[in-house]
Amino acid sequence: MRGNPAKAFELTNTQVFRRAALPKSYTDLLGRKLFLLLLTIQGLGAFALITLGVMLKKTGVARNVMGPRIRQEIARAGVALMPMFMFVAFALGFLVIGQTVSALARVGATDYLGSTMVIVVVRELGPLLAAVLVLARVGTAHVIELGTARAMGEVEALEALGIDPVHYLIVPRVWGMMAGIFSLTVYLIIGALASGYLWAFLQDVPLTPGDYFKQLTEALGWLDFALLALKTVAFGFFIAIVACYHGLAQPLRLEEVSRVAVRAVTQGVVVCLLIDALFIVLYLVA
Amino acid sequence: MNENQNPAAIEMRDVSVGAMRDTSFTVVEDVNWTVAPGEFWVLAGQQHSGKSDFLKMTAGLMAPVKGSYKLFGNETQTFGEAELPSRLRLGFVFEGGQLFNRLTLGENVALPLQYRHNLTAAAAAQEVESLLDLMELAPLADVTPANVAADWLQRAALARALVLKPEVLLLDNPFSGLGARHLQWSLRFLDRLWRGHEWLGGKPVTMVMTTDDLSRLAGWRDEARRFALLKDKRFTALGSWSRVETSNDPVVKELLAVPLAATM
C-alpha cells in the first residue's frame, strides 16, 4: 500500500449498507449483519497488521517525539487509573474472595483455596476486569479524540507534514494500553488477593496469612505468569486497535463520534471475551 | 535542455480530481498545467468549485482519479515513505489552519521539525524562535489554538508549513476571513516569500494558492503572477492580472466583486 494508511480502511461499502433501506425479510437482515461483521473483521485485521508493521518498522524513529508521547499514554492508561483500581481491588476482594474463602472454610475445603483463587482471580477475573475498565475509561476517550481529530482535519494535516498518523497517533496509544492493562492487572490481582484475605480474616476464617500465601504460591505455576503477561498485552493491543480503528480509520462527522464510541466499546468487550476464550483453551491444553 | 536537470515543480497531464470525502465524485477534469520553479499561481473559483480538493491532490493527500501528475519531475500519486523527500519540498497551508488542538501554537510550529530531525521539545522550541518572532507569533507561542483568533491560527499554520523550508508552498484560501491588518500583512509576507525571504536564505518559493475572492488580491497587479479559474469542473489558465481584470467571464467578475450593476 502506498501512503495514506489511515484511508486504507474506509468502509465505503459498510456505509452504503448502513444507509440502505430496511430489509424486506429476516434473511436479508441476517445477510446484511453478516456482511457488516465480515467487513469489520477485515478492517480491524488490516488495521492491526498495519499498526504492528509500523510499530516494528519505525522503532526508534523520532525517539524524542515518540518517547514522551508513549510515556504520556502509559500514564493515562496506567498510572492515572491506580486510585480507581485500588477501590476495585478492595471491592473484588470483598465480593468474590472474601466470600469464597469463607464458604470454603465452612465446608472444610480450605485446601482448594489456592487453586480456586488462581483460577478465579489470576487467570480470569483480574485481567478481564482490568481490560474492560481500561476500555471504558481510556478506550472511549481514544475514539472521541481521534474521531474529533479526523473530523477537524488534524490527521490530514499530519499527512501533509510528512508525519505518519499511525506512528504519531496510534503507536503511543497501543503501547500505553498494553503497558497499562498489564500493570493494572498485576496491581488489581495483588490488591484483590490481599483484601480478600483481610475480609476473610474479619469473618474469623481459621486461616493464617502464612497458609494463605503458601497455598497461593503452590497453585501458581510459571505458565500462569507467562500467560497472564501475554493475555494482558493481547488485551491492550486489541482494545487499542478497536478504539483507534473506530476513531481514525473511518471518516467521521462530529455528530457521529459519540455513536462510534459506543460501538467501539461493544466491539472491544467482544474482542476481550474472544481473547479470553482463546486463553482458556491454552490453559486447558497446557 | 535535459528535462530532468530543471524539471517543472508541478506538471499535470489530463488529470482529473475526485472529492476528498468521496473520490468517486469528480470535481475537476482534464487538467493540463505546468508550474515552473519560482512561479506564483492563484487558482480562483467559487465556493465548492473543487479548489481545496484540487490543492489537496496536488499536495499528495489523495491520488488523481486519472492522468499523470509529476512533482519535481517524478510521477506521483500519493506520498508513501519512498516519496517523503519530495513531500518535504512541499508545504501546505490548510484553510482555517487545521492546527493540532492539544498542542500550543509554538508546539504546532515546532512539531514537523522535531519529528523530522528527532529534536527534543526544548531544542525544537529554540529552533523555531526566530520564525515565531518573524511572524509576530512569539507572544502566542504557549497558547492552544482554541484560545486564539482565527487570523492568528492562519498565520501559525503558515509558520508550521514554512518550518521545514519548503520549495513549493500550497495555500488553500489563505485570506479567507482575515481582518484588514492580517490581510495586508499576509499579502506582503507571501510576496516576500515568493521573491526570496532572508529567513529562507533568499531562495524564492514557488507558490500556488486558491481564493474565492479576487478583490482581496488587487494589490498584486504585476504581470508576473499567473491566475487560473476553476469553473464547471474545468481548469482554465487566465494569465496575468490584466487578463483577469478584463475578463468577461461572469464568475471572474463575481470573484472580483464587481458591483452587480456594472455587469449588467
PDB file of C-alpha atoms in Angstrom, chain B residues 4-256:
ATOM      1  CA  ASN B   4      15.466  16.178 -15.557  1.00  0.00           C
ATOM      2  CA  GLN B   5      18.042  18.928 -14.999  1.00  0.00           C
ATOM      3  CA  ASN B   6      15.405  21.558 -14.245  1.00  0.00           C
ATOM      4  CA  PRO B   7      12.029  19.846 -14.128  1.00  0.00           C
ATOM      5  CA  ALA B   8       8.792  21.685 -13.606  1.00  0.00           C
ATOM      6  CA  ALA B   9       7.815  21.926  -9.960  1.00  0.00           C
ATOM      7  CA  ILE B  10       4.339  20.668 -10.816  1.00  0.00           C
ATOM      8  CA  GLU B  11       3.226  19.074 -14.061  1.00  0.00           C
ATOM      9  CA  MET B  12      -0.228  17.665 -14.719  1.00  0.00           C
ATOM     10  CA  ARG B  13      -1.413  15.915 -17.879  1.00  0.00           C
ATOM     11  CA  ASP B  14      -5.114  15.082 -18.268  1.00  0.00           C
ATOM     12  CA  VAL B  15      -5.532  14.952 -14.523  1.00  0.00           C
ATOM     13  CA  SER B  16      -8.979  14.519 -13.006  1.00  0.00           C
ATOM     14  CA  VAL B  17      -9.538  15.034  -9.304  1.00  0.00           C
ATOM     15  CA  GLY B  18     -12.125  13.387  -7.039  1.00  0.00           C
ATOM     16  CA  ALA B  19     -13.697  14.879  -3.927  1.00  0.00           C
ATOM     17  CA  MET B  20     -11.662  14.206  -0.786  1.00  0.00           C
ATOM     18  CA  ARG B  21     -14.652  12.714   1.027  1.00  0.00           C
ATOM     19  CA  ASP B  22     -15.851  10.615  -1.879  1.00  0.00           C
ATOM     20  CA  THR B  23     -13.307  10.145  -4.645  1.00  0.00           C
ATOM     21  CA  SER B  24     -15.921   8.595  -6.927  1.00  0.00           C
ATOM     22  CA  PHE B  25     -17.308  12.128  -7.376  1.00  0.00           C
ATOM     23  CA  THR B  26     -15.085  14.040  -9.807  1.00  0.00           C
ATOM     24  CA  VAL B  27     -14.691  17.748  -9.004  1.00  0.00           C
ATOM     25  CA  VAL B  28     -12.123  18.812 -11.628  1.00  0.00           C
ATOM     26  CA  GLU B  29     -11.492  17.160 -15.003  1.00  0.00           C
ATOM     27  CA  ASP B  30      -8.727  17.001 -17.594  1.00  0.00           C
ATOM     28  CA  VAL B  31      -6.273  19.472 -16.136  1.00  0.00           C
ATOM     29  CA  ASN B  32      -3.150  20.209 -18.179  1.00  0.00           C
ATOM     30  CA  TRP B  33      -0.989  22.528 -16.123  1.00  0.00           C
ATOM     31  CA  THR B  34       2.675  23.222 -15.541  1.00  0.00           C
ATOM     32  CA  VAL B  35       4.135  25.248 -12.717  1.00  0.00           C
ATOM     33  CA  ALA B  36       7.763  26.224 -13.277  1.00  0.00           C
ATOM     34  CA  PRO B  37      10.035  26.785 -10.257  1.00  0.00           C
ATOM     35  CA  GLY B  38       9.625  30.305  -8.927  1.00  0.00           C
ATOM     36  CA  GLU B  39       6.140  30.880 -10.384  1.00  0.00           C
ATOM     37  CA  PHE B  40       3.204  32.242  -8.399  1.00  0.00           C
ATOM     38  CA  TRP B  41      -0.184  30.854  -9.347  1.00  0.00           C
ATOM     39  CA  VAL B  42      -3.553  31.900  -7.992  1.00  0.00           C
ATOM     40  CA  LEU B  43      -6.423  29.449  -8.580  1.00  0.00           C
ATOM     41  CA  ALA B  44      -9.710  31.260  -8.301  1.00  0.00           C
ATOM     42  CA  GLY B  45     -13.109  29.673  -8.057  1.00  0.00           C
ATOM     43  CA  GLN B  46     -16.433  29.919  -6.334  1.00  0.00           C
ATOM     44  CA  GLN B  47     -17.046  28.054  -3.100  1.00  0.00           C
ATOM     45  CA  HIS B  48     -17.396  24.279  -3.627  1.00  0.00           C
ATOM     46  CA  SER B  49     -15.809  24.525  -7.066  1.00  0.00           C
ATOM     47  CA  GLY B  50     -13.222  21.901  -6.078  1.00  0.00           C
ATOM     48  CA  LYS B  51     -10.291  24.231  -5.269  1.00  0.00           C
ATOM     49  CA  SER B  52      -9.442  22.576  -1.948  1.00  0.00           C
ATOM     50  CA  ASP B  53      -9.706  19.061  -3.357  1.00  0.00           C
ATOM     51  CA  PHE B  54      -7.538  20.062  -6.304  1.00  0.00           C
ATOM     52  CA  LEU B  55      -4.902  21.548  -3.999  1.00  0.00           C
ATOM     53  CA  LYS B  56      -5.003  18.515  -1.677  1.00  0.00           C
ATOM     54  CA  MET B  57      -4.450  16.233  -4.623  1.00  0.00           C
ATOM     55  CA  THR B  58      -1.516  18.444  -5.643  1.00  0.00           C
ATOM     56  CA  ALA B  59      -0.133  18.018  -2.123  1.00  0.00           C
ATOM     57  CA  GLY B  60      -0.393  14.238  -2.477  1.00  0.00           C
ATOM     58  CA  LEU B  61      -3.111  13.846   0.136  1.00  0.00           C
ATOM     59  CA  MET B  62      -5.072  11.828  -2.413  1.00  0.00           C
ATOM     60  CA  ALA B  63      -4.289  10.339  -5.785  1.00  0.00           C
ATOM     61  CA  PRO B  64      -5.679  11.812  -9.011  1.00  0.00           C
ATOM     62  CA  VAL B  65      -8.659   9.906 -10.397  1.00  0.00           C
ATOM     63  CA  LYS B  66      -6.844   9.751 -13.720  1.00  0.00           C
ATOM     64  CA  GLY B  67      -3.957  11.326 -15.575  1.00  0.00           C
ATOM     65  CA  SER B  68      -0.280  11.903 -14.924  1.00  0.00           C
ATOM     66  CA  TYR B  69       0.953  14.092 -12.083  1.00  0.00           C
ATOM     67  CA  LYS B  70       4.657  14.844 -11.745  1.00  0.00           C
ATOM     68  CA  LEU B  71       6.176  16.641  -8.793  1.00  0.00           C
ATOM     69  CA  PHE B  72       9.729  17.843  -9.433  1.00  0.00           C
ATOM     70  CA  GLY B  73       9.764  15.554 -12.455  1.00  0.00           C
ATOM     71  CA  ASN B  74       8.770  12.411 -10.535  1.00  0.00           C
ATOM     72  CA  GLU B  75       5.499  10.659 -11.240  1.00  0.00           C
ATOM     73  CA  THR B  76       3.451  10.956  -8.064  1.00  0.00           C
ATOM     74  CA  GLN B  77       0.161   9.553  -6.913  1.00  0.00           C
ATOM     75  CA  THR B  78       0.058   9.800  -3.124  1.00  0.00           C
ATOM     76  CA  PHE B  79       3.111  10.039  -0.937  1.00  0.00           C
ATOM     77  CA  GLY B  80       4.481   6.892   0.661  1.00  0.00           C
ATOM     78  CA  GLU B  81       7.739   6.553   2.548  1.00  0.00           C
ATOM     79  CA  ALA B  82       9.714   6.433  -0.698  1.00  0.00           C
ATOM     80  CA  GLU B  83       8.322   9.793  -1.828  1.00  0.00           C
ATOM     81  CA  LEU B  84       8.902  11.502   1.521  1.00  0.00           C
ATOM     82  CA  PRO B  85      11.861  13.601   0.303  1.00  0.00           C
ATOM     83  CA  SER B  86       9.591  15.074  -2.419  1.00  0.00           C
ATOM     84  CA  ARG B  87       6.825  15.706   0.081  1.00  0.00           C
ATOM     85  CA  LEU B  88       9.147  17.616   2.365  1.00  0.00           C
ATOM     86  CA  ARG B  89       9.986  20.002  -0.510  1.00  0.00           C
ATOM     87  CA  LEU B  90       6.332  20.977  -0.480  1.00  0.00           C
ATOM     88  CA  GLY B  91       4.495  22.923   2.232  1.00  0.00           C
ATOM     89  CA  PHE B  92       0.729  23.002   2.638  1.00  0.00           C
ATOM     90  CA  VAL B  93      -1.385  25.567   4.465  1.00  0.00           C
ATOM     91  CA  PHE B  94      -4.959  24.447   5.105  1.00  0.00           C
ATOM     92  CA  GLU B  95      -7.886  26.809   5.080  1.00  0.00           C
ATOM     93  CA  GLY B  96      -8.525  27.687   8.721  1.00  0.00           C
ATOM     94  CA  GLY B  97      -5.153  26.308   9.749  1.00  0.00           C
ATOM     95  CA  GLN B  98      -6.129  22.800  10.880  1.00  0.00           C
ATOM     96  CA  LEU B  99      -3.726  23.065  13.803  1.00  0.00           C
ATOM     97  CA  PHE B 100      -3.383  20.307  16.398  1.00  0.00           C
ATOM     98  CA  ASN B 101      -5.726  21.322  19.176  1.00  0.00           C
ATOM     99  CA  ARG B 102      -3.867  19.597  22.013  1.00  0.00           C
ATOM    100  CA  LEU B 103      -0.604  21.393  21.222  1.00  0.00           C
ATOM    101  CA  THR B 104       0.235  25.051  21.780  1.00  0.00           C
ATOM    102  CA  LEU B 105       0.909  27.283  18.785  1.00  0.00           C
ATOM    103  CA  GLY B 106       4.645  27.015  19.435  1.00  0.00           C
ATOM    104  CA  GLU B 107       4.451  23.209  19.607  1.00  0.00           C
ATOM    105  CA  ASN B 108       2.367  23.138  16.436  1.00  0.00           C
ATOM    106  CA  VAL B 109       5.022  25.074  14.559  1.00  0.00           C
ATOM    107  CA  ALA B 110       7.882  23.036  16.038  1.00  0.00           C
ATOM    108  CA  LEU B 111       6.333  19.573  15.537  1.00  0.00           C
ATOM    109  CA  PRO B 112       7.422  18.937  11.915  1.00  0.00           C
ATOM    110  CA  LEU B 113      10.977  19.982  12.743  1.00  0.00           C
ATOM    111  CA  GLN B 114      11.032  17.980  15.966  1.00  0.00           C
ATOM    112  CA  TYR B 115       9.684  14.845  14.291  1.00  0.00           C
ATOM    113  CA  ARG B 116      11.822  15.062  11.170  1.00  0.00           C
ATOM    114  CA  HIS B 117      15.121  15.861  12.925  1.00  0.00           C
ATOM    115  CA  ASN B 118      14.425  13.987  16.187  1.00  0.00           C
ATOM    116  CA  LEU B 119      14.868  17.102  18.317  1.00  0.00           C
ATOM    117  CA  THR B 120      13.873  17.426  21.941  1.00  0.00           C
ATOM    118  CA  ALA B 121      10.976  19.786  22.643  1.00  0.00           C
ATOM    119  CA  ALA B 122      13.361  22.384  24.091  1.00  0.00           C
ATOM    120  CA  ALA B 123      15.746  22.229  21.117  1.00  0.00           C
ATOM    121  CA  ALA B 124      12.863  22.492  18.631  1.00  0.00           C
ATOM    122  CA  ALA B 125      11.379  25.449  20.522  1.00  0.00           C
ATOM    123  CA  GLN B 126      14.727  27.203  20.274  1.00  0.00           C
ATOM    124  CA  GLU B 127      14.942  26.471  16.554  1.00  0.00           C
ATOM    125  CA  VAL B 128      11.547  27.987  15.759  1.00  0.00           C
ATOM    126  CA  GLU B 129      12.025  31.064  17.946  1.00  0.00           C
ATOM    127  CA  SER B 130      13.221  33.235  15.062  1.00  0.00           C
ATOM    128  CA  LEU B 131      10.325  32.109  12.852  1.00  0.00           C
ATOM    129  CA  LEU B 132       7.778  32.882  15.572  1.00  0.00           C
ATOM    130  CA  ASP B 133       9.351  36.306  16.040  1.00  0.00           C
ATOM    131  CA  LEU B 134       9.309  36.931  12.308  1.00  0.00           C
ATOM    132  CA  MET B 135       5.620  36.077  12.136  1.00  0.00           C
ATOM    133  CA  GLU B 136       4.779  38.003  15.319  1.00  0.00           C
ATOM    134  CA  LEU B 137       3.602  34.763  16.927  1.00  0.00           C
ATOM    135  CA  ALA B 138       6.048  34.714  19.853  1.00  0.00           C
ATOM    136  CA  PRO B 139       3.563  36.154  22.406  1.00  0.00           C
ATOM    137  CA  LEU B 140       1.092  33.390  21.494  1.00  0.00           C
ATOM    138  CA  ALA B 141       3.586  30.525  21.477  1.00  0.00           C
ATOM    139  CA  ASP B 142       2.243  28.979  24.706  1.00  0.00           C
ATOM    140  CA  VAL B 143      -1.440  29.336  23.865  1.00  0.00           C
ATOM    141  CA  THR B 144      -3.566  26.490  22.472  1.00  0.00           C
ATOM    142  CA  PRO B 145      -5.484  27.054  19.208  1.00  0.00           C
ATOM    143  CA  ALA B 146      -8.861  27.132  20.966  1.00  0.00           C
ATOM    144  CA  ASN B 147      -7.849  30.364  22.675  1.00  0.00           C
ATOM    145  CA  VAL B 148      -6.527  32.211  19.625  1.00  0.00           C
ATOM    146  CA  ALA B 149      -8.394  34.248  16.986  1.00  0.00           C
ATOM    147  CA  ALA B 150      -8.747  32.734  13.503  1.00  0.00           C
ATOM    148  CA  ASP B 151      -6.391  35.316  11.953  1.00  0.00           C
ATOM    149  CA  TRP B 152      -3.547  34.122  14.145  1.00  0.00           C
ATOM    150  CA  LEU B 153      -4.377  30.451  13.533  1.00  0.00           C
ATOM    151  CA  GLN B 154      -3.948  31.035   9.820  1.00  0.00           C
ATOM    152  CA  ARG B 155      -0.608  32.700  10.464  1.00  0.00           C
ATOM    153  CA  ALA B 156       0.519  29.841  12.747  1.00  0.00           C
ATOM    154  CA  ALA B 157      -0.453  27.347  10.018  1.00  0.00           C
ATOM    155  CA  LEU B 158       1.726  29.282   7.578  1.00  0.00           C
ATOM    156  CA  ALA B 159       4.613  29.172  10.072  1.00  0.00           C
ATOM    157  CA  ARG B 160       4.121  25.401  10.504  1.00  0.00           C
ATOM    158  CA  ALA B 161       4.272  24.903   6.735  1.00  0.00           C
ATOM    159  CA  LEU B 162       7.428  27.040   6.475  1.00  0.00           C
ATOM    160  CA  VAL B 163       9.386  25.452   9.298  1.00  0.00           C
ATOM    161  CA  LEU B 164      10.872  22.756   7.053  1.00  0.00           C
ATOM    162  CA  LYS B 165      11.778  25.423   4.455  1.00  0.00           C
ATOM    163  CA  PRO B 166       9.760  24.108   1.501  1.00  0.00           C
ATOM    164  CA  GLU B 167      10.483  24.973  -2.131  1.00  0.00           C
ATOM    165  CA  VAL B 168       6.817  24.928  -3.116  1.00  0.00           C
ATOM    166  CA  LEU B 169       4.090  26.372  -0.920  1.00  0.00           C
ATOM    167  CA  LEU B 170       0.440  25.447  -1.453  1.00  0.00           C
ATOM    168  CA  LEU B 171      -2.054  27.687   0.332  1.00  0.00           C
ATOM    169  CA  ASP B 172      -5.742  26.886   0.488  1.00  0.00           C
ATOM    170  CA  ASN B 173      -7.732  30.109   0.600  1.00  0.00           C
ATOM    171  CA  PRO B 174      -5.201  31.789   2.934  1.00  0.00           C
ATOM    172  CA  PHE B 175      -7.026  35.132   3.113  1.00  0.00           C
ATOM    173  CA  SER B 176     -10.432  33.729   3.985  1.00  0.00           C
ATOM    174  CA  GLY B 177     -11.894  35.606   6.940  1.00  0.00           C
ATOM    175  CA  LEU B 178      -8.767  37.661   7.626  1.00  0.00           C
ATOM    176  CA  GLY B 179      -9.180  41.142   9.055  1.00  0.00           C
ATOM    177  CA  ALA B 180      -7.666  44.108   7.175  1.00  0.00           C
ATOM    178  CA  ARG B 181      -4.493  44.150   9.286  1.00  0.00           C
ATOM    179  CA  HIS B 182      -3.771  40.445   8.858  1.00  0.00           C
ATOM    180  CA  LEU B 183      -4.684  40.577   5.177  1.00  0.00           C
ATOM    181  CA  GLN B 184      -2.147  43.327   4.488  1.00  0.00           C
ATOM    182  CA  TRP B 185       0.488  41.505   6.496  1.00  0.00           C
ATOM    183  CA  SER B 186      -0.177  38.237   4.629  1.00  0.00           C
ATOM    184  CA  LEU B 187      -0.107  39.875   1.200  1.00  0.00           C
ATOM    185  CA  ARG B 188       3.252  41.472   1.972  1.00  0.00           C
ATOM    186  CA  PHE B 189       4.706  38.355   3.589  1.00  0.00           C
ATOM    187  CA  LEU B 190       3.706  35.986   0.770  1.00  0.00           C
ATOM    188  CA  ASP B 191       5.109  38.452  -1.734  1.00  0.00           C
ATOM    189  CA  ARG B 192       8.442  38.471   0.130  1.00  0.00           C
ATOM    190  CA  LEU B 193       8.456  34.671   0.293  1.00  0.00           C
ATOM    191  CA  TRP B 194       7.891  34.452  -3.435  1.00  0.00           C
ATOM    192  CA  ARG B 195      10.693  36.902  -4.209  1.00  0.00           C
ATOM    193  CA  GLY B 196      13.050  35.234  -1.712  1.00  0.00           C
ATOM    194  CA  HIS B 197      12.856  35.846   2.016  1.00  0.00           C
ATOM    195  CA  GLU B 198      16.022  36.119   4.089  1.00  0.00           C
ATOM    196  CA  TRP B 199      14.631  33.534   6.537  1.00  0.00           C
ATOM    197  CA  LEU B 200      14.711  31.016   3.669  1.00  0.00           C
ATOM    198  CA  GLY B 201      18.186  32.127   2.627  1.00  0.00           C
ATOM    199  CA  GLY B 202      16.818  34.419  -0.070  1.00  0.00           C
ATOM    200  CA  LYS B 203      15.644  31.477  -2.187  1.00  0.00           C
ATOM    201  CA  PRO B 204      12.358  32.208  -3.993  1.00  0.00           C
ATOM    202  CA  VAL B 205       9.430  29.958  -3.116  1.00  0.00           C
ATOM    203  CA  THR B 206       7.132  28.599  -5.809  1.00  0.00           C
ATOM    204  CA  MET B 207       3.599  29.461  -4.728  1.00  0.00           C
ATOM    205  CA  VAL B 208       0.170  28.094  -5.572  1.00  0.00           C
ATOM    206  CA  MET B 209      -2.817  29.482  -3.716  1.00  0.00           C
ATOM    207  CA  THR B 210      -6.566  29.286  -4.068  1.00  0.00           C
ATOM    208  CA  THR B 211      -9.061  32.038  -3.464  1.00  0.00           C
ATOM    209  CA  ASP B 212     -12.778  32.675  -3.721  1.00  0.00           C
ATOM    210  CA  ASP B 213     -12.316  36.454  -3.565  1.00  0.00           C
ATOM    211  CA  LEU B 214     -10.055  38.013  -6.178  1.00  0.00           C
ATOM    212  CA  SER B 215     -10.904  41.508  -4.984  1.00  0.00           C
ATOM    213  CA  ARG B 216      -8.622  40.950  -1.974  1.00  0.00           C
ATOM    214  CA  LEU B 217      -5.652  40.454  -4.300  1.00  0.00           C
ATOM    215  CA  ALA B 218      -5.979  43.780  -6.097  1.00  0.00           C
ATOM    216  CA  GLY B 219      -2.604  44.800  -4.687  1.00  0.00           C
ATOM    217  CA  TRP B 220      -0.937  42.101  -6.779  1.00  0.00           C
ATOM    218  CA  ARG B 221      -1.180  43.782 -10.158  1.00  0.00           C
ATOM    219  CA  ASP B 222       2.235  42.891 -11.515  1.00  0.00           C
ATOM    220  CA  GLU B 223       2.310  40.780 -14.658  1.00  0.00           C
ATOM    221  CA  ALA B 224       4.450  38.011 -13.169  1.00  0.00           C
ATOM    222  CA  ARG B 225       1.672  36.323 -11.211  1.00  0.00           C
ATOM    223  CA  ARG B 226      -0.453  33.774 -13.037  1.00  0.00           C
ATOM    224  CA  PHE B 227      -4.155  33.339 -12.476  1.00  0.00           C
ATOM    225  CA  ALA B 228      -6.400  30.383 -13.291  1.00  0.00           C
ATOM    226  CA  LEU B 229     -10.095  29.719 -12.892  1.00  0.00           C
ATOM    227  CA  LEU B 230     -11.824  26.544 -11.701  1.00  0.00           C
ATOM    228  CA  LYS B 231     -15.341  26.539 -13.050  1.00  0.00           C
ATOM    229  CA  ASP B 232     -17.767  23.785 -14.036  1.00  0.00           C
ATOM    230  CA  LYS B 233     -15.099  21.148 -13.300  1.00  0.00           C
ATOM    231  CA  ARG B 234     -12.736  22.835 -15.775  1.00  0.00           C
ATOM    232  CA  PHE B 235      -9.360  24.410 -15.154  1.00  0.00           C
ATOM    233  CA  THR B 236      -8.744  27.494 -17.301  1.00  0.00           C
ATOM    234  CA  ALA B 237      -5.489  29.432 -17.215  1.00  0.00           C
ATOM    235  CA  LEU B 238      -6.368  33.134 -17.377  1.00  0.00           C
ATOM    236  CA  GLY B 239      -2.909  34.706 -17.426  1.00  0.00           C
ATOM    237  CA  SER B 240      -1.810  37.820 -15.579  1.00  0.00           C
ATOM    238  CA  TRP B 241      -3.884  40.234 -13.507  1.00  0.00           C
ATOM    239  CA  SER B 242      -4.652  42.459 -16.501  1.00  0.00           C
ATOM    240  CA  ARG B 243      -6.349  39.476 -18.207  1.00  0.00           C
ATOM    241  CA  VAL B 244      -8.320  38.806 -15.045  1.00  0.00           C
ATOM    242  CA  GLU B 245      -9.497  42.406 -14.826  1.00  0.00           C
ATOM    243  CA  THR B 246     -10.620  42.465 -18.440  1.00  0.00           C
ATOM    244  CA  SER B 247     -12.230  39.019 -18.388  1.00  0.00           C
ATOM    245  CA  ASN B 248     -15.872  38.890 -19.375  1.00  0.00           C
ATOM    246  CA  ASP B 249     -16.484  35.652 -17.512  1.00  0.00           C
ATOM    247  CA  PRO B 250     -19.338  36.318 -15.052  1.00  0.00           C
ATOM    248  CA  VAL B 251     -17.685  34.103 -12.439  1.00  0.00           C
ATOM    249  CA  VAL B 252     -14.441  36.093 -12.656  1.00  0.00           C
ATOM    250  CA  LYS B 253     -16.433  39.301 -12.332  1.00  0.00           C
ATOM    251  CA  GLU B 254     -18.215  37.845  -9.320  1.00  0.00           C
ATOM    252  CA  LEU B 255     -14.908  36.832  -7.728  1.00  0.00           C
ATOM    253  CA  LEU B 256     -13.583  40.328  -8.377  1.00  0.00           C
TER     254      LEU B 256
END
